[in-house]
mmCIF file of C-alpha atoms in Angstrom:
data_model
loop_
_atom_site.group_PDB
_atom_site.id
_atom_site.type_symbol
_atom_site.label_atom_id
_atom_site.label_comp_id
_atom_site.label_asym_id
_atom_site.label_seq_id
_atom_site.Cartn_x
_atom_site.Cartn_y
_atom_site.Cartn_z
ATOM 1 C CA UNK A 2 17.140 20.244 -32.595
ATOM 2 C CA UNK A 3 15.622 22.250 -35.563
ATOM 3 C CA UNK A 4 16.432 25.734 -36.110
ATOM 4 C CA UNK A 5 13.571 27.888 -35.074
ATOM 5 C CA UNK A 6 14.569 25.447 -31.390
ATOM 6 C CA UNK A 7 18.231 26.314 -31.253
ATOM 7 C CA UNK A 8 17.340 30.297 -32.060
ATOM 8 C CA UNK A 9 14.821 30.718 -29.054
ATOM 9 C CA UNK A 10 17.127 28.687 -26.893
ATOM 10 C CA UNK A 11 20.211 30.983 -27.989
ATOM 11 C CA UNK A 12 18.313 33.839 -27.397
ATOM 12 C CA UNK A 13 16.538 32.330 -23.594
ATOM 13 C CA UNK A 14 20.334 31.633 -22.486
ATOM 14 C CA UNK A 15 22.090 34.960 -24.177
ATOM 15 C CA UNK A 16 18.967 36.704 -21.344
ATOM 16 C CA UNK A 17 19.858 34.484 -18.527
ATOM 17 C CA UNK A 18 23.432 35.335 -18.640
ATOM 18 C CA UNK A 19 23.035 38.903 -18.695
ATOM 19 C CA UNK A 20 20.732 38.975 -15.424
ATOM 20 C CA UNK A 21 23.416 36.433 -14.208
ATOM 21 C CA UNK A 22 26.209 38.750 -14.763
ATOM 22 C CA UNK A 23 23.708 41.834 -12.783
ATOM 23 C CA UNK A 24 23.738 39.293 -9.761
ATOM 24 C CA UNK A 25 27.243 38.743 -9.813
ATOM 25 C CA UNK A 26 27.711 42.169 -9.750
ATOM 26 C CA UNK A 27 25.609 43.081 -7.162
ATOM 27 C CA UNK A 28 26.884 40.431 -5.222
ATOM 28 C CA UNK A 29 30.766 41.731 -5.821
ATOM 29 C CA UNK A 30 29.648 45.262 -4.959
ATOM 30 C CA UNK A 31 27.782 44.184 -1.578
ATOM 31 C CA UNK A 32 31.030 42.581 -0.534
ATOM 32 C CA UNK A 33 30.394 38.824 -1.379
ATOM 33 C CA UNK A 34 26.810 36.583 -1.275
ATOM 34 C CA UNK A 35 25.390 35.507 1.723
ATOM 35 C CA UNK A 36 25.323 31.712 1.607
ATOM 36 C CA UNK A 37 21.984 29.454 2.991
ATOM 37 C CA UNK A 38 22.166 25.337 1.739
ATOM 38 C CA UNK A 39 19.327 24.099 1.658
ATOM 39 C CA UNK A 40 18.397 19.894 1.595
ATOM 40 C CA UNK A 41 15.483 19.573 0.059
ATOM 41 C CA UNK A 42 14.127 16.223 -0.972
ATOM 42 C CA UNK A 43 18.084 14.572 -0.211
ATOM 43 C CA UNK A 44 18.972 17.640 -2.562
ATOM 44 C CA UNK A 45 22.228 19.983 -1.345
ATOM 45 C CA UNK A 46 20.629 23.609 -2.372
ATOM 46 C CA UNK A 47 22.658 26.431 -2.705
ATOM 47 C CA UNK A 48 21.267 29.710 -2.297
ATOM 48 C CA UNK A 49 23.302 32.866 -2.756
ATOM 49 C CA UNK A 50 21.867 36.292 -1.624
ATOM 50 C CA UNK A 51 23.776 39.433 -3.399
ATOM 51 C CA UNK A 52 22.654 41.412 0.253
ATOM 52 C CA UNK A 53 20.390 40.566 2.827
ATOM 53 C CA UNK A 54 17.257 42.417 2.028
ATOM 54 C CA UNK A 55 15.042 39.187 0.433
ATOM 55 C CA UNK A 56 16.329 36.955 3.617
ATOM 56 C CA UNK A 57 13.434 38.047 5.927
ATOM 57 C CA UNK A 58 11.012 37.667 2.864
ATOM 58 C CA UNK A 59 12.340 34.114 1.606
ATOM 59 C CA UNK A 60 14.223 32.157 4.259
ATOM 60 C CA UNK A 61 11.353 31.303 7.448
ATOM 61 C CA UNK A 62 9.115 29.288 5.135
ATOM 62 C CA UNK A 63 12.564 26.964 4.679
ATOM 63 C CA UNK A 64 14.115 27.358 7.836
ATOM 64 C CA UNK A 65 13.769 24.208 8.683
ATOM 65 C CA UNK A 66 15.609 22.573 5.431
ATOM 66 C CA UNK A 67 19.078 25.059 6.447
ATOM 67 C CA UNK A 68 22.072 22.357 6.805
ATOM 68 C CA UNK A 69 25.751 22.906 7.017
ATOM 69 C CA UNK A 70 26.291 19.861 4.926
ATOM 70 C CA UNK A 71 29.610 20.079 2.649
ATOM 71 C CA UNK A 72 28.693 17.973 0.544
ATOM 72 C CA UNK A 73 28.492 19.642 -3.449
ATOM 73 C CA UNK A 74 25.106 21.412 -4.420
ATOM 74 C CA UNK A 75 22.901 20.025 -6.750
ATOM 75 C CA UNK A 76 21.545 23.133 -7.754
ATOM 76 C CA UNK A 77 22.469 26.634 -7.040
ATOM 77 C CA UNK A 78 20.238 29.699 -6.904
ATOM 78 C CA UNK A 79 21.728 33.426 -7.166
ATOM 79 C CA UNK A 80 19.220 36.548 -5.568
ATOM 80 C CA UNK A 81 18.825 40.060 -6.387
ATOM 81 C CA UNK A 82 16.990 42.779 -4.959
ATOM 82 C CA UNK A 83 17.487 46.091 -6.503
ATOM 83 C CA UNK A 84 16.162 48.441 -4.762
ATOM 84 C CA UNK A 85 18.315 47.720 -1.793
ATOM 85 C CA UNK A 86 21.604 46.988 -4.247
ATOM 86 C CA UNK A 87 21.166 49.753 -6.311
ATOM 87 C CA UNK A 88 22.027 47.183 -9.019
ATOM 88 C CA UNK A 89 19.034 46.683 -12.025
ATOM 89 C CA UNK A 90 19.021 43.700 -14.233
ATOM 90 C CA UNK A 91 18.867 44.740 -17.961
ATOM 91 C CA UNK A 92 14.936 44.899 -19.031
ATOM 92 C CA UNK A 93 13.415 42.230 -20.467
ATOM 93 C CA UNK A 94 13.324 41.666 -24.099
ATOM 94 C CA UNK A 95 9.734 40.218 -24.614
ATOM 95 C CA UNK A 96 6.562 42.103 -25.038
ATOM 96 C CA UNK A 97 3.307 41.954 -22.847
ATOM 97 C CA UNK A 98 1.743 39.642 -26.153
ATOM 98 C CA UNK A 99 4.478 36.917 -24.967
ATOM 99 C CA UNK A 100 3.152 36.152 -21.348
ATOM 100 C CA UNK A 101 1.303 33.022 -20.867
ATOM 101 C CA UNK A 102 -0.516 31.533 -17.753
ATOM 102 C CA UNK A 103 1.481 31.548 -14.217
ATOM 103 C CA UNK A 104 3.703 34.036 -15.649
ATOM 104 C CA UNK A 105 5.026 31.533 -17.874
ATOM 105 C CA UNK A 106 7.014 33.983 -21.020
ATOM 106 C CA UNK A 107 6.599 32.267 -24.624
ATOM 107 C CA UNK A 108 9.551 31.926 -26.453
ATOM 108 C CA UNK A 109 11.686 32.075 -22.863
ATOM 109 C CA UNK A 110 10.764 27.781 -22.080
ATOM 110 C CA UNK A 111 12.441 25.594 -23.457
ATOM 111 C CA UNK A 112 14.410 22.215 -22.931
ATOM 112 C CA UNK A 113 16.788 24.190 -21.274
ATOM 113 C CA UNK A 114 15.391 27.575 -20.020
ATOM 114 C CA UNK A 115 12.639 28.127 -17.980
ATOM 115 C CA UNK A 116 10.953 31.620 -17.050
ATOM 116 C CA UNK A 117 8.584 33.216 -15.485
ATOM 117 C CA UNK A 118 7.812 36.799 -14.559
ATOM 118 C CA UNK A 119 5.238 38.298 -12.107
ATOM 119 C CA UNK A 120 3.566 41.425 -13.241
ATOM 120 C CA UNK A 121 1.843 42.141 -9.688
ATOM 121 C CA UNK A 122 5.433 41.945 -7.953
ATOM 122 C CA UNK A 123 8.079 42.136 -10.499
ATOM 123 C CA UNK A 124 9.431 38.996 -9.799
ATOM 124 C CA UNK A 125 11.344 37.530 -12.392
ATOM 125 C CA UNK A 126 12.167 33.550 -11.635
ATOM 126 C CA UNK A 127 14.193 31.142 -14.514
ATOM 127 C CA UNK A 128 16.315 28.532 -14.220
ATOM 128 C CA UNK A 129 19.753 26.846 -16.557
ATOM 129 C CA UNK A 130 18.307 23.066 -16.473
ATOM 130 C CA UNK A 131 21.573 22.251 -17.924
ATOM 131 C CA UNK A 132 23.868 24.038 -15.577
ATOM 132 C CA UNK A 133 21.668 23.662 -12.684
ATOM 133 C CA UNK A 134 21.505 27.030 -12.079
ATOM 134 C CA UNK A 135 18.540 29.639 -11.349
ATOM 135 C CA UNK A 136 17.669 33.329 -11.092
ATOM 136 C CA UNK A 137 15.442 35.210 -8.992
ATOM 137 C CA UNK A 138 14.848 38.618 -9.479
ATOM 138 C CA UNK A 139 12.630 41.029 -7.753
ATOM 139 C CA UNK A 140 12.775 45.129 -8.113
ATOM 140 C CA UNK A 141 12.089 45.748 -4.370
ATOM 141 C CA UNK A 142 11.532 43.177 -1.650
ATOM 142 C CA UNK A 143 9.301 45.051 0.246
ATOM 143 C CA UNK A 144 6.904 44.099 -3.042
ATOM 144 C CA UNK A 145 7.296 40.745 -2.329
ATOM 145 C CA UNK A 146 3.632 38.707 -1.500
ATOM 146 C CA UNK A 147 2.711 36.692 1.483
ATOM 147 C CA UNK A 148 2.046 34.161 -0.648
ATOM 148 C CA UNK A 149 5.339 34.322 -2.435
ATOM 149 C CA UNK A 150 7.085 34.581 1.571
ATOM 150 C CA UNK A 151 4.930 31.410 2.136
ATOM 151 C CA UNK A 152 6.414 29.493 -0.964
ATOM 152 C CA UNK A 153 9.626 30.632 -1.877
ATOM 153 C CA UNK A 154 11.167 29.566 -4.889
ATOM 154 C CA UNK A 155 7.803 27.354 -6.017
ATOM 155 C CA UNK A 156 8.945 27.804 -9.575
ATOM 156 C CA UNK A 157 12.764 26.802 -9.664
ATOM 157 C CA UNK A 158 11.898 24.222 -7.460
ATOM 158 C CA UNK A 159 9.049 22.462 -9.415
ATOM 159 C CA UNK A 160 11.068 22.926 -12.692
ATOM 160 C CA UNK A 161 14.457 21.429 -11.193
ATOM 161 C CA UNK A 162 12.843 18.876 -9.134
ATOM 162 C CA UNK A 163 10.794 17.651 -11.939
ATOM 163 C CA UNK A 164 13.566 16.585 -14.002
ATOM 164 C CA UNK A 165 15.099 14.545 -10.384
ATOM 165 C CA UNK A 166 12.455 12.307 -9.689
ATOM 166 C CA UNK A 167 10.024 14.650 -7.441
ATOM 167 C CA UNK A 168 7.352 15.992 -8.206
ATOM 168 C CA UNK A 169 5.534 19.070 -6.504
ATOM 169 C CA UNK A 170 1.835 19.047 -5.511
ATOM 170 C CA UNK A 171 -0.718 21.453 -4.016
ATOM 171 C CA UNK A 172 -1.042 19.187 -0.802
ATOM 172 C CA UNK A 173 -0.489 19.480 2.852
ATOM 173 C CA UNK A 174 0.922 16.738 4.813
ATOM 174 C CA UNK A 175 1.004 15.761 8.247
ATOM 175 C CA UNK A 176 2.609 12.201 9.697
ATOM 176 C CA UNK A 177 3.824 10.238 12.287
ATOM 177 C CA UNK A 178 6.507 7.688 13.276
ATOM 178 C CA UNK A 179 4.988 4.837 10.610
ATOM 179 C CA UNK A 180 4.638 7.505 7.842
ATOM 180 C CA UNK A 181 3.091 10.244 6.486
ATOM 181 C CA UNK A 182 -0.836 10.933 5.150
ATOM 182 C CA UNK A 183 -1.200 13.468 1.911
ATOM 183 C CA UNK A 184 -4.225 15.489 1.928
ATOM 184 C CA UNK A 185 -4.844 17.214 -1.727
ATOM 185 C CA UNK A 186 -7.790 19.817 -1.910
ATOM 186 C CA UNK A 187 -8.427 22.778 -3.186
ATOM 187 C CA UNK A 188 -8.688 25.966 -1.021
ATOM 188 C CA UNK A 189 -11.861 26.166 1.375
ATOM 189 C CA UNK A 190 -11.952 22.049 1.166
ATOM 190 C CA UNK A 191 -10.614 21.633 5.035
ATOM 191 C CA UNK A 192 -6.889 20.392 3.707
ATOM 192 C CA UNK A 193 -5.597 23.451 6.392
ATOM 193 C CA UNK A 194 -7.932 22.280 8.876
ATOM 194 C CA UNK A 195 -7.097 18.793 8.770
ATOM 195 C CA UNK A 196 -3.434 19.684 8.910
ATOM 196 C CA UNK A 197 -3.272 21.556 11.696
ATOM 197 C CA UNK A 198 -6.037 20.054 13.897
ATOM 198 C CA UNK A 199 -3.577 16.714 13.667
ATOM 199 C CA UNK A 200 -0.164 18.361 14.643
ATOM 200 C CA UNK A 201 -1.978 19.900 17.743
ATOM 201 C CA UNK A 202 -2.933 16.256 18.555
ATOM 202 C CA UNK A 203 0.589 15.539 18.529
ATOM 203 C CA UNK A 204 0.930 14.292 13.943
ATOM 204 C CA UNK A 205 4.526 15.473 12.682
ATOM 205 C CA UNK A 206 3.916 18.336 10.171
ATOM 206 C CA UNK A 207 5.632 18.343 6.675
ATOM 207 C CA UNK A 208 3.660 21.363 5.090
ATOM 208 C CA UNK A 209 0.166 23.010 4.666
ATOM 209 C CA UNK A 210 0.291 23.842 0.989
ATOM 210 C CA UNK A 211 2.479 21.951 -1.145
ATOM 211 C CA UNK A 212 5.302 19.231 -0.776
ATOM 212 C CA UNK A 213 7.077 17.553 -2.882
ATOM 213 C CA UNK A 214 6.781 13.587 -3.658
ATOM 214 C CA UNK A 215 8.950 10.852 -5.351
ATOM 215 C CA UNK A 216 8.248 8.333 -7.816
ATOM 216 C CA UNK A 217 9.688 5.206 -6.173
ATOM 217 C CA UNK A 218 8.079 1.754 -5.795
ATOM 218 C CA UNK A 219 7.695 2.976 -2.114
ATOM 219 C CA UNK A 220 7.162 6.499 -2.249
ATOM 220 C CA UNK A 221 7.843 9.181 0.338
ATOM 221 C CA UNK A 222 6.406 13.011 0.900
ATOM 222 C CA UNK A 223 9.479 15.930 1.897
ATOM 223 C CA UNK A 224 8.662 18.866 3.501
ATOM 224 C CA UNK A 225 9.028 22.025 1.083
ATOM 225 C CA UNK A 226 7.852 24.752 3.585
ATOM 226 C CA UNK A 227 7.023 24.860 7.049
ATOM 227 C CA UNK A 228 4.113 27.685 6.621
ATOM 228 C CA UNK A 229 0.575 27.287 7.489
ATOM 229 C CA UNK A 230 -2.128 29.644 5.438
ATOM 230 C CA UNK A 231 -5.575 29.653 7.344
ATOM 231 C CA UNK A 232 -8.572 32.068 6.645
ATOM 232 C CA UNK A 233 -8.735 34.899 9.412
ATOM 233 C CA UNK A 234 -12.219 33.752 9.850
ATOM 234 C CA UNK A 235 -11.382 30.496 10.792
ATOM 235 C CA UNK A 236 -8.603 31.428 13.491
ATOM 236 C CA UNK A 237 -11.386 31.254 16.192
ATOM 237 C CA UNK A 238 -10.964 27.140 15.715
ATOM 238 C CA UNK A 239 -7.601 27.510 16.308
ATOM 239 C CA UNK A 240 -7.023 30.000 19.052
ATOM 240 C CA UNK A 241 -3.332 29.116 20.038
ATOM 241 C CA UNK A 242 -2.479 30.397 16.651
ATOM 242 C CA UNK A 243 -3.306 33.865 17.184
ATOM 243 C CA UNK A 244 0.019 34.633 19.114
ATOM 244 C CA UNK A 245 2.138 32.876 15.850
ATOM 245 C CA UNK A 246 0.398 34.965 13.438
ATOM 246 C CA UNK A 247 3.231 36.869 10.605
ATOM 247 C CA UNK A 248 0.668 39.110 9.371
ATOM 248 C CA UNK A 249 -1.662 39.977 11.750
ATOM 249 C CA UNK A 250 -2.225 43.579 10.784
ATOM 250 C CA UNK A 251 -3.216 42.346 7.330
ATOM 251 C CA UNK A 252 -5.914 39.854 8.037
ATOM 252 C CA UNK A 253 -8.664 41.850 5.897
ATOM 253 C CA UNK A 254 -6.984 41.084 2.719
ATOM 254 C CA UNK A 255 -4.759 38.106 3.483
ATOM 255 C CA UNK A 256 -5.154 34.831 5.008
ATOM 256 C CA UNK A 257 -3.221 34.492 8.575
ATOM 257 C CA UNK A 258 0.423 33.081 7.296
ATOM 258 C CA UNK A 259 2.197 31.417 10.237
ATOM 259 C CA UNK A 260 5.806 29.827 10.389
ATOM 260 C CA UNK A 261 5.540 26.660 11.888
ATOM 261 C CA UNK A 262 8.979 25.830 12.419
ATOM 262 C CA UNK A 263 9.486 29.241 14.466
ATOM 263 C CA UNK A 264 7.365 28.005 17.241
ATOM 264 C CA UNK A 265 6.682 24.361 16.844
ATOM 265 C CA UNK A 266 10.136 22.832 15.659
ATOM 266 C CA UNK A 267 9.645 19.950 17.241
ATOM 267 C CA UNK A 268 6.526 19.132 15.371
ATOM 268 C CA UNK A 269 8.517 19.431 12.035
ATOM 269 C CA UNK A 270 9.509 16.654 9.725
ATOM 270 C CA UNK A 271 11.164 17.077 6.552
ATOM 271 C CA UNK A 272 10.647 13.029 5.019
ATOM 272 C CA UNK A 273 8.537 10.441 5.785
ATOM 273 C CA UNK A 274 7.344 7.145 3.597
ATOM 274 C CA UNK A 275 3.753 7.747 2.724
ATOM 275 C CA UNK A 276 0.916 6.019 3.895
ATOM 276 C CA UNK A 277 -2.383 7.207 2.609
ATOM 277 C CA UNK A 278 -3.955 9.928 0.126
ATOM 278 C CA UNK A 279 -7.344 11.410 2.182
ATOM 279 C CA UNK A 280 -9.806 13.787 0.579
ATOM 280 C CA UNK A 281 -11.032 16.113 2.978
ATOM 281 C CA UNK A 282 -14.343 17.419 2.728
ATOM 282 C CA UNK A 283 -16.390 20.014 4.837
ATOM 283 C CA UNK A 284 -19.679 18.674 5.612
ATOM 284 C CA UNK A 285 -20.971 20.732 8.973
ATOM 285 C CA UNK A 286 -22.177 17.580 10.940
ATOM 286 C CA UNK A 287 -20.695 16.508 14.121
ATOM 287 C CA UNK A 288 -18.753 12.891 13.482
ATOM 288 C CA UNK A 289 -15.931 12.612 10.830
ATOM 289 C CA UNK A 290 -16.538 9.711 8.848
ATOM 290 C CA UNK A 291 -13.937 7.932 6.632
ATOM 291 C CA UNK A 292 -14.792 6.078 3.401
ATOM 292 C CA UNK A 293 -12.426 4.451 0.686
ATOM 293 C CA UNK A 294 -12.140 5.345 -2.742
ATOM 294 C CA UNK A 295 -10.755 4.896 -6.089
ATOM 295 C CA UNK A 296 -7.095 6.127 -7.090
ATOM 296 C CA UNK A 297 -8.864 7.928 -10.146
ATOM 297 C CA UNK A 298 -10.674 9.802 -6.877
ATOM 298 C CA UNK A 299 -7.546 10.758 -5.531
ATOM 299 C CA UNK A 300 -5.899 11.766 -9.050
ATOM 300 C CA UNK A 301 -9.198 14.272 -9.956
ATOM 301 C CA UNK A 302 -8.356 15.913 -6.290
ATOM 302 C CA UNK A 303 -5.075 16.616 -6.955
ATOM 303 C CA UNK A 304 -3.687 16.882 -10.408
ATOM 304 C CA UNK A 305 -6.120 19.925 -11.624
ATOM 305 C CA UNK A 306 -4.638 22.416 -8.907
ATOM 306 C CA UNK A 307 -0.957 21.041 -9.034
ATOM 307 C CA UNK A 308 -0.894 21.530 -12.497
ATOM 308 C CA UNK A 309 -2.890 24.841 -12.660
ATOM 309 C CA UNK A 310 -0.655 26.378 -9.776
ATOM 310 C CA UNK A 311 2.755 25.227 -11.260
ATOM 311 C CA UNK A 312 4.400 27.406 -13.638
ATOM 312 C CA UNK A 313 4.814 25.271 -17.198
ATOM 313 C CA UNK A 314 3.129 22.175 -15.422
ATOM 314 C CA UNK A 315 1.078 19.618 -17.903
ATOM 315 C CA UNK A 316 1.107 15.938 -19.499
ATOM 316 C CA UNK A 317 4.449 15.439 -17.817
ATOM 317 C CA UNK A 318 3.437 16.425 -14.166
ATOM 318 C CA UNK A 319 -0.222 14.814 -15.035
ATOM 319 C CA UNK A 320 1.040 11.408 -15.923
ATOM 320 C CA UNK A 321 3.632 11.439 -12.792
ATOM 321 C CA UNK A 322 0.521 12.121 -10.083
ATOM 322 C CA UNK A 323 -1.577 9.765 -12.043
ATOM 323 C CA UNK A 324 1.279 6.924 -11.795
ATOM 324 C CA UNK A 325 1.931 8.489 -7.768
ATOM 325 C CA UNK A 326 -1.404 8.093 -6.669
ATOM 326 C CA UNK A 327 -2.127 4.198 -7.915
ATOM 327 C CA UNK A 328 0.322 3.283 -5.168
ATOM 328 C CA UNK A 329 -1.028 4.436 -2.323
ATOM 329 C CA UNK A 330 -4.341 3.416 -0.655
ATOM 330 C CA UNK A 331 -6.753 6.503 -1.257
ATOM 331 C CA UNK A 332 -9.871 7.434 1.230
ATOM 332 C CA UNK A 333 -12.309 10.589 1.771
ATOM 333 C CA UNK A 334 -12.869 11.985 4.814
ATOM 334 C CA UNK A 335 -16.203 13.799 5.553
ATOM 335 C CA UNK A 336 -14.765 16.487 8.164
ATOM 336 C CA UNK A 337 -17.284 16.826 11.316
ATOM 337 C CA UNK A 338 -16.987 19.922 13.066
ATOM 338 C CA UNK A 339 -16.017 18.126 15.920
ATOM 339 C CA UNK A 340 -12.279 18.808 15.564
ATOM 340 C CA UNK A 341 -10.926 16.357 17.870
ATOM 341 C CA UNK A 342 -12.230 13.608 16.305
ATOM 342 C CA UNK A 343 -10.368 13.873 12.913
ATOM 343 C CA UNK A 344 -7.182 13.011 14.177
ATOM 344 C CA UNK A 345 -8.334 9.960 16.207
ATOM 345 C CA UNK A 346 -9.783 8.702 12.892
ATOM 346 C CA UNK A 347 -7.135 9.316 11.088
ATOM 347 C CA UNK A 348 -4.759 7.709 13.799
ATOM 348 C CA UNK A 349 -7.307 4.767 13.464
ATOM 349 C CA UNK A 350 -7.178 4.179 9.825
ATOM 350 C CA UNK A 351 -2.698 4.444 9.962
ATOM 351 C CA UNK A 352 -3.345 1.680 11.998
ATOM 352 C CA UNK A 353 -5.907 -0.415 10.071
ATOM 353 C CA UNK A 354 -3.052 0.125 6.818
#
């Protein structure tokens, strides 16, 4: 490790440590952490809460991953709110030249450190690759985004998970008993649509956003989050969901965020062995139609808004979705507006595979 290396890691770990110690403390002066494991992706995670003012915020888009397994923790992750604590975490020592895309901080990554700060929310998120430990920080919890209540944690867990064999994408996912579909797109594409329209018709449902993946010969898709994001305009497709809605008195400026897991546990699955990568496309005609394409089709639909929405993703998380997606058989469906058909077709093609 050169010099100029060891000095900005010195200097990323001397930071962590102090907002560790503020956490500690606040979790000492609430009268001890309140403890959630987690198993995500056959991962034990530990998360510790210094009080109980980011649970409501953090835990319903995981609820479904809570086990009382005893088994050790791969990683552990310590939370502070301040505002409720009383307790601040000493200010950060970069300046507002230093931060980089996805509220990535320059000099603050490393091969050991990673960190990441939101301006909008004060949100401060890092993680000790080497003692498997992370941070999050936020000022108030009531500042906390729908978006960040929909994803918890998307930060620590890409960078941890990245260096165990998984690999996070902007996906949804939906299954059943033979295995699981991934359906990449970006946002207005009909990934939600397709989603939920097949765990109405009965598909398990392993996420609406993102999910994690492995890189075995076989691969399989885990269940990160158990939320559902849909436009408020596009609720009137999806009636039933009105009743689930989180947000509802927010719809002007936010899309509906539901917790699937709340009111459809039974529809939940948190692994499955993957079967197929399909492309969803909005076309306004009536029929769905299904057509096969290349892997390089698949990789182009997926890896640009992984990568752009993953703090400190690039060649590393490329080349793993590039190697992901030439093992699994890769199709595009044309979306009809006919919403019962999709998931007969799709049921169709699980079978013809």
């Amino acid at each position: 490790m050169s010099q100029e290396r060891f000095n900005e890691e010195e200097k990323s770990v001397r930071f962590f440590d102090k907002v560790y110690e503020s956490i500690v403390l606040a979790g000492q002066y609430e009268g001890g952490f309140i403890d959630q494991c987690l198993n995500i992706g056959g991962y034990k995670i530990h998360l510790k809460f210094s009080g109980p003012s980011l649970i409501p915020y953090l835990i319903p888009a995981i609820k479904h991953l809570i086990s009382d397994s005893q088994t050790k923790s791969a990683l552990t992750i310590y939370l502070l709110d301040s505002a409720s604590t009383g307790i601040k975490i000493p200010p950060p020592p970069w300046s507002h030249e230093d931060y980089l895309a996805q509220g990535m901080i320059s000099g603050y990554n490393n091969g050991r450190i990673h960190t990441s700060y939101n301006l909008v929310t004060s949100m401060l998120s890092m993680l000790d690759s080497e003692r498997d430990l992370g941070l999050l920080w936020i000022k108030d919890a009531r500042q906390i985004l729908y978006t960040d209540s929909a994803a918890p944690f998307r930060s620590i867990f890409h960078w941890w998970m990245r260096d165990h064999n998984r690999q996070l994408l902007h996906a949804a996912s939906v299954g059943d008993l033979t295995g699981a579909v991934l359906i990449p797109g970006r946002s207005g594409s009909g990934k939600s649509t397709t989603a939920l329209t097949c765990m109405f018709a009965g598909f398990f449902y392993l996420g609406d956003d993102h999910v994690l993946v492995d890189e075995a010969p076989n691969p399989h898709i885990y269940s990160l989050y158990n939320s559902a994001k849909v436009h408020a305009e596009n609720l009137r497709d999806f009636p039933h969901l009105l009743p689930m809605v989180s947000n509802n008195k927010k719809l002007d400026y936010e899309k509906a965020l539901i917790f699937m897991y709340e009111h459809h546990p039974e529809r939940i699955a948190t692994c499955l062995p993957i079967r197929l990568i399909i492309i969803p496309k909005i076309t306004g005609l009536t029929s769905t139609k299904i057509y096969s394409v290349s892997p390089g089709k698949a990789l182009r639909a997926l890896a640009p808004s992984s990568i752009f929405q993953l703090s400190g993703a690039g060649l590393k998380d490329f080349q793993a979705i590039a190697n992901f997606v030439r093992k699994v058989p890769c199709y595009k469906v044309e979306l009809g507006t006919k919403l019962s058909e999709i998931p007969k077709e799709i049921t169709s093609l699980l079978s013809e595979n």
